[in-house]
XYZ file of C-alpha atoms in Angstrom:
670
model
C 16.010 -12.418 -33.895
C 13.524 -9.657 -33.425
C 9.519 -10.876 -33.058
C 6.289 -8.747 -33.779
C 4.657 -7.482 -30.522
C 1.309 -5.692 -32.101
C -0.757 -6.539 -29.284
C 0.512 -7.592 -25.484
C -2.434 -9.213 -23.122
C -1.687 -7.229 -19.542
C -1.737 -10.549 -17.000
C -2.286 -7.634 -14.126
C -4.481 -5.731 -12.738
C -5.380 -2.214 -11.143
C -2.073 0.204 -11.096
C 0.454 -1.269 -12.530
C -2.016 -2.838 -15.790
C -2.385 1.018 -16.645
C 1.046 1.506 -16.504
C 1.925 -0.713 -18.858
C -1.250 0.571 -21.213
C 0.557 3.958 -21.187
C 3.164 3.008 -22.866
C 1.907 0.720 -25.155
C -0.288 3.268 -26.495
C 2.831 5.674 -26.800
C 4.668 2.557 -28.563
C 1.509 2.339 -30.988
C 0.856 -1.149 -29.579
C -2.901 -2.214 -28.742
C -3.709 -3.804 -25.231
C -5.901 -6.469 -24.089
C -6.915 -6.771 -20.395
C -8.545 -9.017 -17.996
C -10.723 -8.833 -14.704
C -12.050 -10.977 -12.501
C -15.336 -10.193 -11.524
C -14.556 -8.268 -8.613
C -12.425 -6.157 -10.865
C -14.999 -5.170 -13.608
C -15.531 -1.908 -13.005
C -11.848 -1.471 -12.655
C -10.422 1.594 -14.483
C -7.841 -0.816 -16.501
C -10.488 -2.665 -18.097
C -12.197 0.667 -19.642
C -8.596 1.766 -20.619
C -7.677 -0.982 -22.738
C -8.542 -2.153 -26.189
C -10.113 -4.913 -25.338
C -10.834 -6.929 -22.161
C -11.515 -10.855 -21.434
C -13.208 -11.774 -17.985
C -11.380 -14.548 -15.901
C -14.602 -15.999 -13.762
C -14.008 -15.738 -10.157
C -12.624 -13.270 -7.960
C -9.706 -14.923 -5.437
C -6.108 -14.761 -6.611
C -6.358 -18.259 -7.558
C -9.499 -18.677 -9.709
C -8.182 -15.819 -11.810
C -4.694 -14.006 -11.696
C -2.789 -16.919 -10.949
C -5.098 -19.085 -13.296
C -1.309 -19.453 -15.980
C -3.433 -21.555 -18.252
C -6.417 -18.960 -18.248
C -4.409 -16.179 -19.275
C -2.497 -17.954 -21.874
C -5.919 -19.026 -23.161
C -6.815 -14.796 -22.961
C -4.113 -14.555 -24.629
C -4.782 -16.845 -28.148
C -8.543 -16.024 -27.632
C -7.765 -12.626 -28.178
C -5.114 -12.902 -31.186
C -1.610 -11.537 -29.030
C 1.736 -11.775 -29.104
C 3.508 -11.044 -26.260
C 2.574 -11.139 -22.437
C 3.361 -9.183 -20.132
C 2.527 -9.554 -16.416
C 3.543 -6.783 -14.293
C 4.878 -7.534 -11.199
C 2.864 -10.030 -7.979
C 0.956 -12.717 -9.364
C 2.781 -14.730 -11.739
C 5.553 -12.305 -12.798
C 7.911 -14.350 -11.259
C 6.174 -17.603 -11.989
C 8.671 -19.544 -14.482
C 5.734 -21.901 -15.087
C 3.810 -19.259 -16.448
C 6.828 -17.992 -18.268
C 7.616 -21.480 -20.154
C 3.628 -21.563 -20.816
C 3.603 -18.980 -22.315
C 6.613 -19.675 -24.440
C 5.152 -23.063 -25.185
C 2.439 -21.699 -26.746
C 4.675 -19.285 -28.966
C 3.976 -15.699 -26.783
C 6.350 -13.765 -25.674
C 6.554 -13.052 -22.642
C 8.099 -9.635 -21.597
C 10.493 -11.134 -18.798
C 13.444 -13.384 -18.473
C 13.557 -16.733 -19.453
C 11.591 -19.172 -17.801
C 15.255 -20.989 -16.366
C 16.215 -17.544 -15.551
C 13.456 -16.718 -13.673
C 13.362 -20.437 -12.161
C 16.798 -19.911 -11.108
C 16.637 -16.573 -9.130
C 13.316 -17.201 -7.870
C 14.511 -20.463 -6.033
C 16.163 -18.018 -3.299
C 18.760 -20.988 -2.383
C 19.940 -21.151 -5.824
C 20.358 -17.721 -6.658
C 22.747 -17.310 -2.930
C 24.989 -20.557 -3.880
C 25.161 -19.077 -7.346
C 25.811 -15.073 -5.992
C 28.913 -17.145 -3.427
C 30.536 -19.160 -6.259
C 30.726 -15.187 -8.603
C 31.546 -13.113 -5.850
C 28.904 -11.880 -4.566
C 28.581 -11.284 -0.577
C 25.489 -13.546 0.916
C 24.663 -13.465 4.191
C 24.520 -17.268 5.851
C 21.077 -19.139 5.465
C 20.197 -23.061 5.448
C 16.914 -24.625 3.469
C 14.530 -26.162 5.580
C 13.055 -28.501 3.458
C 12.807 -32.132 4.655
C 14.259 -31.276 8.121
C 12.577 -31.876 11.409
C 11.224 -29.892 13.982
C 15.002 -30.822 15.838
C 16.994 -30.209 12.904
C 15.630 -27.195 12.176
C 15.580 -26.073 15.987
C 19.635 -26.997 15.455
C 20.426 -24.393 12.016
C 18.200 -21.667 14.138
C 21.170 -21.831 15.853
C 23.985 -22.288 14.744
C 22.230 -18.615 12.368
C 21.760 -17.488 16.130
C 19.772 -14.275 16.729
C 17.543 -12.592 15.719
C 17.270 -14.646 12.441
C 14.520 -14.249 9.350
C 12.098 -17.182 7.902
C 11.977 -16.296 4.565
C 9.715 -17.985 1.586
C 12.639 -19.623 -1.226
C 9.369 -17.757 -3.892
C 8.454 -14.953 -2.254
C 8.303 -11.255 -2.285
C 6.473 -8.454 -0.991
C 7.151 -9.357 2.400
C 4.875 -12.264 1.995
C 6.001 -15.365 3.923
C 8.617 -13.665 6.277
C 8.761 -13.920 10.645
C 11.302 -12.320 12.324
C 12.936 -14.955 15.021
C 14.259 -13.536 18.547
C 14.261 -16.710 20.674
C 14.770 -20.638 20.080
C 10.931 -20.856 21.168
C 9.375 -18.565 17.906
C 10.895 -21.225 15.459
C 8.214 -23.622 14.860
C 5.221 -21.530 14.533
C 7.148 -18.749 13.230
C 7.993 -21.507 10.364
C 4.580 -22.988 9.878
C 3.132 -19.285 9.225
C 5.556 -18.317 7.152
C 4.803 -21.340 5.118
C 0.972 -21.271 5.086
C 1.136 -17.323 3.889
C 3.965 -19.241 1.062
C 1.254 -20.812 -0.114
C -1.820 -18.791 0.024
C 0.321 -16.472 -2.341
C 3.040 -18.140 -4.185
C 1.439 -21.834 -4.713
C 5.320 -22.361 -3.084
C 5.714 -23.334 0.881
C 8.928 -23.532 0.243
C 11.026 -21.493 3.225
C 14.047 -21.053 4.461
C 16.629 -19.176 7.680
C 18.203 -16.442 6.709
C 20.816 -14.093 9.278
C 19.231 -10.790 10.096
C 21.101 -7.687 10.646
C 19.937 -5.755 12.786
C 19.209 -1.502 11.615
C 20.297 -1.765 8.134
C 19.675 0.129 4.766
C 17.708 -2.153 1.982
C 18.865 -0.369 -1.210
C 18.640 -2.355 -4.802
C 19.621 -1.512 -7.955
C 17.902 -1.531 -11.326
C 19.933 -3.868 -14.336
C 18.515 -3.935 -17.766
C 20.001 -5.941 -20.185
C 19.279 -7.407 -23.954
C 19.654 -10.499 -26.239
C 23.116 -8.603 -27.694
C 25.347 -9.285 -24.427
C 24.843 -5.516 -23.074
C 23.824 -5.174 -18.949
C 24.275 -2.077 -17.248
C 23.484 -0.790 -13.770
C 20.918 2.095 -14.015
C 21.360 3.241 -10.667
C 20.460 2.679 -7.220
C 16.876 3.345 -4.993
C 17.125 3.192 -1.057
C 13.834 1.226 -0.004
C 14.688 0.911 3.570
C 11.722 2.392 5.175
C 8.815 -0.296 5.521
C 6.470 -2.139 7.704
C 5.821 -6.052 7.694
C 9.313 -6.052 5.461
C 7.012 -4.024 2.772
C 7.878 -0.739 1.452
C 6.642 2.094 1.601
C 8.552 4.686 0.708
C 11.521 4.893 -1.643
C 13.935 7.312 -3.736
C 17.325 7.733 -5.726
C 19.524 8.141 -5.124
C 20.426 6.750 -1.821
C 20.988 9.164 1.045
C 24.024 5.941 1.947
C 25.525 5.396 -1.330
C 28.313 7.652 -2.422
C 30.338 6.905 -5.777
C 32.374 4.374 -4.355
C 29.359 2.699 -3.107
C 27.638 3.243 -6.342
C 30.143 1.686 -8.279
C 30.737 -1.738 -6.299
C 26.776 -1.972 -6.144
C 26.064 -1.858 -9.574
C 29.347 -3.803 -10.532
C 27.571 -6.429 -8.185
C 24.386 -6.191 -9.972
C 26.073 -6.847 -13.421
C 27.553 -9.522 -12.462
C 24.205 -10.857 -10.866
C 22.211 -10.527 -14.343
C 25.246 -11.869 -16.429
C 25.369 -15.117 -13.905
C 21.796 -15.200 -14.484
C 21.867 -15.275 -18.348
C 19.841 -12.099 -17.692
C 17.403 -10.157 -20.134
C 15.792 -7.214 -19.305
C 14.414 -5.076 -16.499
C 15.393 -6.895 -13.344
C 16.007 -5.388 -9.988
C 18.896 -7.233 -7.496
C 18.550 -6.276 -3.645
C 20.935 -6.282 -1.209
C 21.172 -4.886 2.272
C 23.990 -2.923 3.756
C 24.570 -3.481 7.253
C 26.165 -0.358 9.478
C 29.717 -1.283 8.750
C 29.284 -0.431 5.410
C 29.908 -3.507 4.253
C 26.672 -5.251 1.852
C 25.107 -8.462 1.090
C 22.643 -9.953 -1.759
C 19.609 -10.607 -1.308
C 17.435 -11.638 -3.658
C 17.209 -11.121 -7.370
C 13.785 -9.818 -8.729
C 12.870 -11.002 -12.202
C 10.616 -8.308 -13.313
C 9.684 -4.198 -12.910
C 9.523 -2.960 -9.542
C 6.554 -0.993 -8.280
C 9.002 1.638 -7.409
C 10.548 1.195 -10.674
C 9.316 5.061 -11.574
C 11.715 6.741 -9.032
C 14.734 5.452 -11.467
C 12.500 6.687 -14.456
C 12.217 10.195 -13.213
C 15.985 10.663 -12.587
C 17.743 8.616 -15.633
C 14.815 10.356 -17.608
C 13.648 6.632 -19.719
C 10.630 4.691 -19.687
C 11.235 0.687 -18.638
C 8.178 0.086 -19.798
C 9.578 0.789 -23.304
C 12.221 -0.341 -22.867
C 11.167 -3.702 -21.354
C 9.088 -4.339 -24.565
C 12.135 -3.181 -27.185
C 13.722 -5.756 -25.644
C 11.358 -8.517 -26.066
C 11.150 -7.995 -29.312
C 14.773 -8.236 -29.560
C 15.609 -4.959 -30.178
C 19.396 -4.070 -28.139
C 19.362 -1.346 -25.580
C 19.418 1.925 -27.280
C 23.014 4.634 -26.061
C 21.511 6.589 -24.014
C 20.584 3.320 -22.029
C 24.261 1.880 -22.467
C 25.338 5.404 -20.686
C 23.131 6.643 -18.231
C 22.763 9.580 -16.600
C 20.924 10.541 -13.202
C 19.826 14.263 -12.629
C 18.373 15.110 -9.223
C 16.228 12.970 -6.302
C 13.058 11.720 -6.425
C 10.956 9.887 -4.496
C 8.193 7.325 -4.173
C 5.175 6.540 -1.993
C 2.553 3.550 -1.984
C -0.842 5.052 -0.863
C -2.174 1.514 0.995
C -5.576 1.224 2.456
C -4.972 0.117 6.007
C -5.123 1.641 9.419
C -1.192 2.526 10.408
C -2.417 2.875 14.040
C -4.232 0.006 14.673
C -1.485 -3.044 13.781
C -1.496 -1.771 9.350
C -4.647 -3.426 9.267
C -5.828 -3.083 5.716
C -9.170 -1.814 5.197
C -11.400 -2.360 2.233
C -14.808 -0.097 1.144
C -15.421 2.542 -1.390
C -13.577 5.039 -2.857
C -16.451 7.442 -2.331
C -14.380 10.615 -3.667
C -10.382 10.023 -5.033
C -9.106 13.053 -6.528
C -4.806 14.138 -6.400
C -3.577 17.335 -7.167
C -1.328 18.411 -10.204
C 1.656 19.906 -9.509
C 4.849 20.399 -11.575
C 7.599 17.474 -10.491
C 4.368 14.944 -9.497
C 4.055 12.175 -10.406
C 0.469 9.672 -9.488
C 0.080 6.682 -10.649
C -3.282 4.852 -8.981
C -5.835 1.348 -9.765
C -8.251 3.637 -8.304
C -11.063 6.381 -9.140
C -14.351 7.910 -6.876
C -16.357 4.496 -7.404
C -13.802 2.315 -7.129
C -14.555 -0.498 -4.969
C -11.561 -2.075 -2.406
C -12.032 -5.128 -1.933
C -10.528 -8.081 -0.067
C -8.811 -10.226 -2.211
C -6.310 -8.852 -3.570
C -3.076 -6.740 -2.722
C -3.878 -3.154 -0.779
C -1.854 -0.937 -2.838
C -4.473 1.840 -4.041
C -1.184 4.579 -5.995
C 2.234 6.190 -6.202
C 2.974 9.169 -6.169
C 6.499 10.205 -7.164
C 7.980 13.692 -6.593
C 11.062 14.695 -8.113
C 13.737 18.043 -7.881
C 16.916 19.282 -7.977
C 17.024 18.648 -4.402
C 16.044 15.787 -1.914
C 14.329 17.910 0.518
C 12.431 20.128 -2.528
C 11.386 16.342 -3.808
C 10.077 15.513 0.311
C 8.491 18.842 0.853
C 6.539 18.380 -2.652
C 5.458 14.921 -1.999
C 4.497 16.097 1.866
C 2.118 18.892 0.366
C 0.537 16.801 -2.372
C -0.735 14.187 -0.094
C -1.452 16.153 2.253
C -4.215 17.508 -0.668
C -4.910 14.604 -1.207
C -8.914 13.401 -1.024
C -8.907 9.422 -0.836
C -12.628 9.134 0.818
C -14.235 5.626 2.444
C -11.312 3.905 3.120
C -8.848 4.354 5.491
C -5.668 5.214 3.783
C -2.062 5.599 5.510
C -1.437 8.985 3.475
C -1.077 10.917 7.192
C 1.773 8.228 7.812
C 2.869 8.722 4.561
C 2.960 12.862 4.869
C 4.482 12.950 8.455
C 7.728 11.049 7.491
C 8.475 12.796 3.958
C 8.095 16.052 7.257
C 9.827 13.895 9.868
C 13.436 15.359 10.813
C 15.031 12.388 10.367
C 14.163 11.217 7.354
C 15.027 15.178 5.986
C 18.735 13.923 7.360
C 18.692 10.901 5.517
C 18.841 8.659 8.647
C 16.468 6.116 6.890
C 16.903 2.316 7.966
C 14.553 -0.638 7.972
C 13.989 -0.177 11.892
C 12.846 3.683 11.247
C 9.385 2.733 11.922
C 10.285 0.771 14.820
C 11.928 3.748 16.019
C 9.389 6.015 14.617
C 6.339 4.222 16.655
C 4.910 7.610 17.849
C 5.027 8.639 13.671
C 2.318 5.730 13.690
C 0.354 6.035 16.149
C -0.584 10.165 15.930
C -0.647 9.571 11.534
C -4.589 10.033 11.858
C -4.433 12.423 14.960
C -5.337 16.137 14.041
C -4.866 19.124 17.252
C -8.336 20.201 18.628
C -8.756 23.361 17.099
C -8.220 21.741 13.966
C -10.713 19.020 14.834
C -12.828 22.295 15.908
C -12.635 24.355 12.704
C -13.201 21.458 10.233
C -16.319 20.728 12.469
C -17.921 23.897 12.112
C -17.116 23.857 7.972
C -18.938 20.109 8.248
C -21.877 21.689 9.779
C -22.343 24.219 7.640
C -22.223 22.350 4.424
C -24.532 20.084 5.883
C -26.940 22.563 6.451
C -26.245 24.091 3.410
C -27.172 20.790 2.232
C -30.274 20.045 4.179
C -31.489 23.630 2.448
C -30.535 22.897 -1.167
C -32.515 19.693 -0.401
C -35.691 21.104 0.530
C -38.863 21.807 -1.343
C -40.012 25.626 -0.257
C -38.539 28.108 1.748
C -34.846 27.098 0.560
C -33.694 30.694 2.189
C -34.497 29.935 5.938
C -31.968 28.246 7.663
C -33.200 24.414 8.651
C -34.953 24.016 12.389
C -35.020 27.747 12.363
C -37.781 28.891 14.761
C -39.141 32.577 15.731
C -38.880 31.312 19.370
C -35.425 31.585 21.281
C -33.964 28.561 21.845
C -33.597 27.253 25.171
C -30.096 27.825 25.056
C -30.434 31.386 24.987
C -29.610 31.328 21.318
C -31.621 33.291 18.459
C -34.168 31.996 16.516
C -31.070 30.941 14.086
C -29.301 29.063 17.106
C -28.539 25.156 14.661
C -26.588 22.229 16.728
C -24.733 19.665 14.334
C -23.212 16.402 16.405
C -20.712 15.305 15.066
C -18.355 11.516 16.200
C -14.654 11.317 15.489
C -13.561 7.823 16.481
C -15.121 7.876 20.468
C -14.778 11.310 20.648
C -18.306 13.601 20.642
C -17.542 16.693 18.705
C -20.780 19.088 18.458
C -20.961 22.546 16.800
C -24.166 25.216 18.445
C -23.279 28.054 15.914
C -25.764 31.115 14.012
C -25.586 32.395 10.764
C -26.908 36.553 12.059
C -24.277 37.076 13.566
C -21.943 34.198 12.334
C -20.859 32.700 16.280
C -19.983 29.509 16.608
C -18.611 27.029 19.700
C -17.547 23.502 18.944
C -17.182 20.773 22.002
C -14.720 18.534 21.513
C -15.691 15.327 23.931
C -17.592 17.419 26.656
C -14.571 18.909 27.617
C -13.978 23.094 27.277
C -15.309 24.548 24.811
C -13.254 25.725 21.245
C -15.122 29.135 20.880
C -14.945 32.504 19.493
C -12.977 31.596 16.247
C -11.925 35.583 16.511
C -14.502 37.379 13.632
C -16.245 34.289 11.573
C -17.362 35.268 8.177
C -18.908 32.964 5.421
C -17.347 34.162 2.643
C -18.167 31.198 0.232
C -20.715 28.021 0.998
C -22.526 25.781 -1.813
C -23.159 22.485 -0.853
C -19.582 20.993 -0.789
C -17.604 23.831 -0.131
C -17.154 26.801 2.533
C -14.745 29.508 2.362
C -14.777 31.211 5.802
C -12.582 33.870 7.755
C -11.146 32.776 11.299
C -9.094 34.788 13.030
C -8.619 36.465 10.301
C -7.728 33.667 8.326
C -9.019 32.305 5.292
C -9.346 28.972 4.588
C -11.338 26.949 1.744
C -13.124 23.739 2.963
C -14.307 20.731 0.871
C -16.594 18.758 2.317
C -18.027 15.012 1.174
C -20.873 12.529 1.413
C -21.392 9.615 2.273
C -24.250 8.029 4.505
C -24.071 9.946 7.618
C -20.504 9.922 7.343
C -19.238 13.545 6.775
C -15.431 13.847 5.198
C -14.213 17.274 5.757
C -10.482 18.691 3.635
C -8.999 21.732 3.695
C -5.485 22.242 2.581
C -3.103 20.834 5.578
C -5.151 17.531 5.642
C -8.626 15.852 6.399
C -10.990 14.377 9.082
C -13.834 12.113 9.249
C -17.141 12.785 11.185
C -19.599 10.382 11.398
C -23.462 12.538 11.974
C -24.423 11.480 14.785
C -28.294 10.579 14.289
C -31.030 13.210 15.371
C -33.134 10.294 16.545
C -30.968 7.518 17.042
C -32.609 4.248 17.479
C -31.177 1.510 20.130
C -28.509 -0.330 18.364
C -27.802 -4.263 19.343
C -24.035 -4.252 20.767
C -22.356 -7.161 21.329
C -22.057 -8.847 24.174
C -19.948 -8.673 26.858
C -16.543 -10.402 26.091
C -17.077 -10.670 22.458
C -14.267 -10.532 19.839
C -14.573 -9.321 16.219
C -12.917 -8.997 13.465
C -10.753 -6.034 13.074
C -10.874 -6.201 9.175
C -12.350 -7.814 6.655
C -11.480 -11.404 5.652
C -11.664 -15.366 5.643
C -11.164 -17.497 8.655
C -8.686 -19.172 7.636
C -7.780 -21.799 10.055
C -9.613 -22.020 13.794
C -7.303 -22.829 16.893
C -9.850 -23.391 19.661
C -13.238 -24.932 20.520
C -16.429 -23.560 23.112
C -14.911 -24.899 26.042
C -11.187 -24.492 25.591
C -9.472 -22.771 28.812
C -6.795 -20.226 27.312
C -4.270 -17.301 28.914
C -4.221 -13.582 27.694
C -2.313 -12.945 23.921
C -3.248 -16.871 23.347
C -4.077 -17.774 19.379
C -7.500 -17.962 19.077
C -8.091 -18.116 14.984
C -6.017 -16.975 12.083
C -7.745 -14.220 9.651
C -6.769 -13.409 5.901
C -7.286 -9.949 4.534
C -5.223 -9.537 0.988
C -2.466 -11.380 1.170
C -1.814 -11.352 5.172
C -2.717 -13.193 7.919
C -3.461 -11.682 11.399
C -3.744 -13.499 14.277
C -6.479 -13.045 16.711
C -5.650 -13.642 20.220
C -7.195 -13.678 23.701
C -6.937 -10.367 25.206
C -7.560 -12.533 28.887
C -7.120 -15.358 31.168
C -10.628 -17.091 30.339
C -12.811 -20.088 28.789
C -13.960 -19.594 25.610
C -18.047 -19.455 25.958
C -18.841 -19.865 21.778
C -16.486 -20.038 18.432
C -19.430 -17.992 15.685
C -17.342 -18.655 12.553
C -16.157 -21.895 10.809
C -13.072 -22.460 8.731
C -13.560 -20.730 5.572
C -15.836 -18.238 6.055
C -16.488 -15.054 5.021
C -16.315 -12.824 7.520
C -17.000 -8.216 7.801
C -15.030 -5.799 9.679
C -16.979 -6.357 13.783
C -18.320 -9.086 12.730
C -18.519 -11.701 15.769
C -15.305 -14.629 15.988
C -15.481 -15.873 19.606
C -16.899 -14.965 22.580
C -14.769 -15.008 25.575
C -15.859 -15.633 29.272
C -13.222 -14.220 31.832
C -11.706 -16.201 35.177
């Protein structure tokens, strides 16, 4: 029986909400957005046909409130609810609330979600139908001693995993018995915060496997089909950052076996709609069922690229009761697609999430490139939600071309105001091991230099960008001048005390902890850049200024013409060329004395909330001992003592919101 869907409430935010809106609009279906107070200016709110406010900012008060979402759908007169991914997309209670309210839930039934969302029950079911699974144990109601016994039975390393989890949350790798108790407690807290369910289990952990998943689709007419595999092995914190299809590790015989196992999984679960069956492939070629995600995946776009199918449109058609069309029942795969996830995070600094205002956002427009983003210039990146900003997807006839296209696009992208992982993603795509298809879940561990150097640029590149920034800043200064706009700022008619001409200028920037000093003159055009009081980088060949505006510079150095673009936000200067970007902090001409944190102060490495205090003033602690736990963007971060010493002061309380750089604890070294 077909259901009427004229209007869909999208129970989500950001990039996926915008993605769903696009397909709904193509199908003539009206959309209703929901938004928290923190998302009132989000693009998805304006792009929907109507929008309803969810008072508050934290997920538990807004996007995780099924009752508010159902009430919003009723109020808007929606026929259906699309959950997107994350939040309540795999919550059986929410699906049941929609069903009870007479709303079409765009996804499988609540019964199926409940079955496959319980990773312990789903693994038992897979074992019954002959799909290989990894050994594991439920920890519910077990004592500390019993947990330790189960861990020893599995052996090390092992994985603590949230039963209701996903996206790497509520997961901990344990390498030795002494780590089990803390890992279980931490995983439980994170799972409860992210999913409202603290159930965790132990599972055998494969070292250096491939993470392969299969996209399945099923309708209510007994049709179930595999839409081929995606490889998602390159991860950080067990969360994917690079996905591609097809996998370099899967040949036709293995693709057939994986597809058959995925279809068997969906059939055993009485599945409807889009789903993903996740597997790990060991080094010997054996594969094991991990879980089934009963929703659309973040990486669904790579499957769309190689099959030519619109998976959101198919979700809506199946939700209306239609049978899968012929092109889905006999799918084909051509070319190669790679997707990367752009996050607001700092890879060299432990992938800590970042926040702030996007001062400028621009992505290139290339054939074969697709950008699904949840941001625009002016977007505020808060600490309340997942830090993913956008997805970049490249499609080409062969893998090497897709990787090259995507790397170039990332280098050309401007996201100013927030630290991101763009540099790391581009470096991965250019890496020889990646291009050779040598991708496993240990890829980043084995390529630590890529992470450490992801925001690094050579001194000569920094120097050229600093010179461009200095010239553009002068153009901005003269443009803002009330009189004598043609005279360079700071000009005087006597020679400078450095022996230069009257139009010799100086700009001083900071790059991380280094000073970058630019001395230049415009007639004739000369320049010297000094980085951190080191050797001069000068000459640049013949410096020719071919174009100069308040935000761009066309400079010819050593006979090479390069175009630069600058975005200014307060004292921060973001400089871009075709090969990447550098962010400078412009030094004040007349700096005031700043108040620095006292010696021994431990500051917040990121904005967030104080989840737990683990020490009190007067406590003696050893180096590496946990002092408190911060939570930001649904992830936990433990602040540890850098010394053997005594806690002199604790300056925050549990539950407090803190900004990056706020003093948390003051230590007194023994």
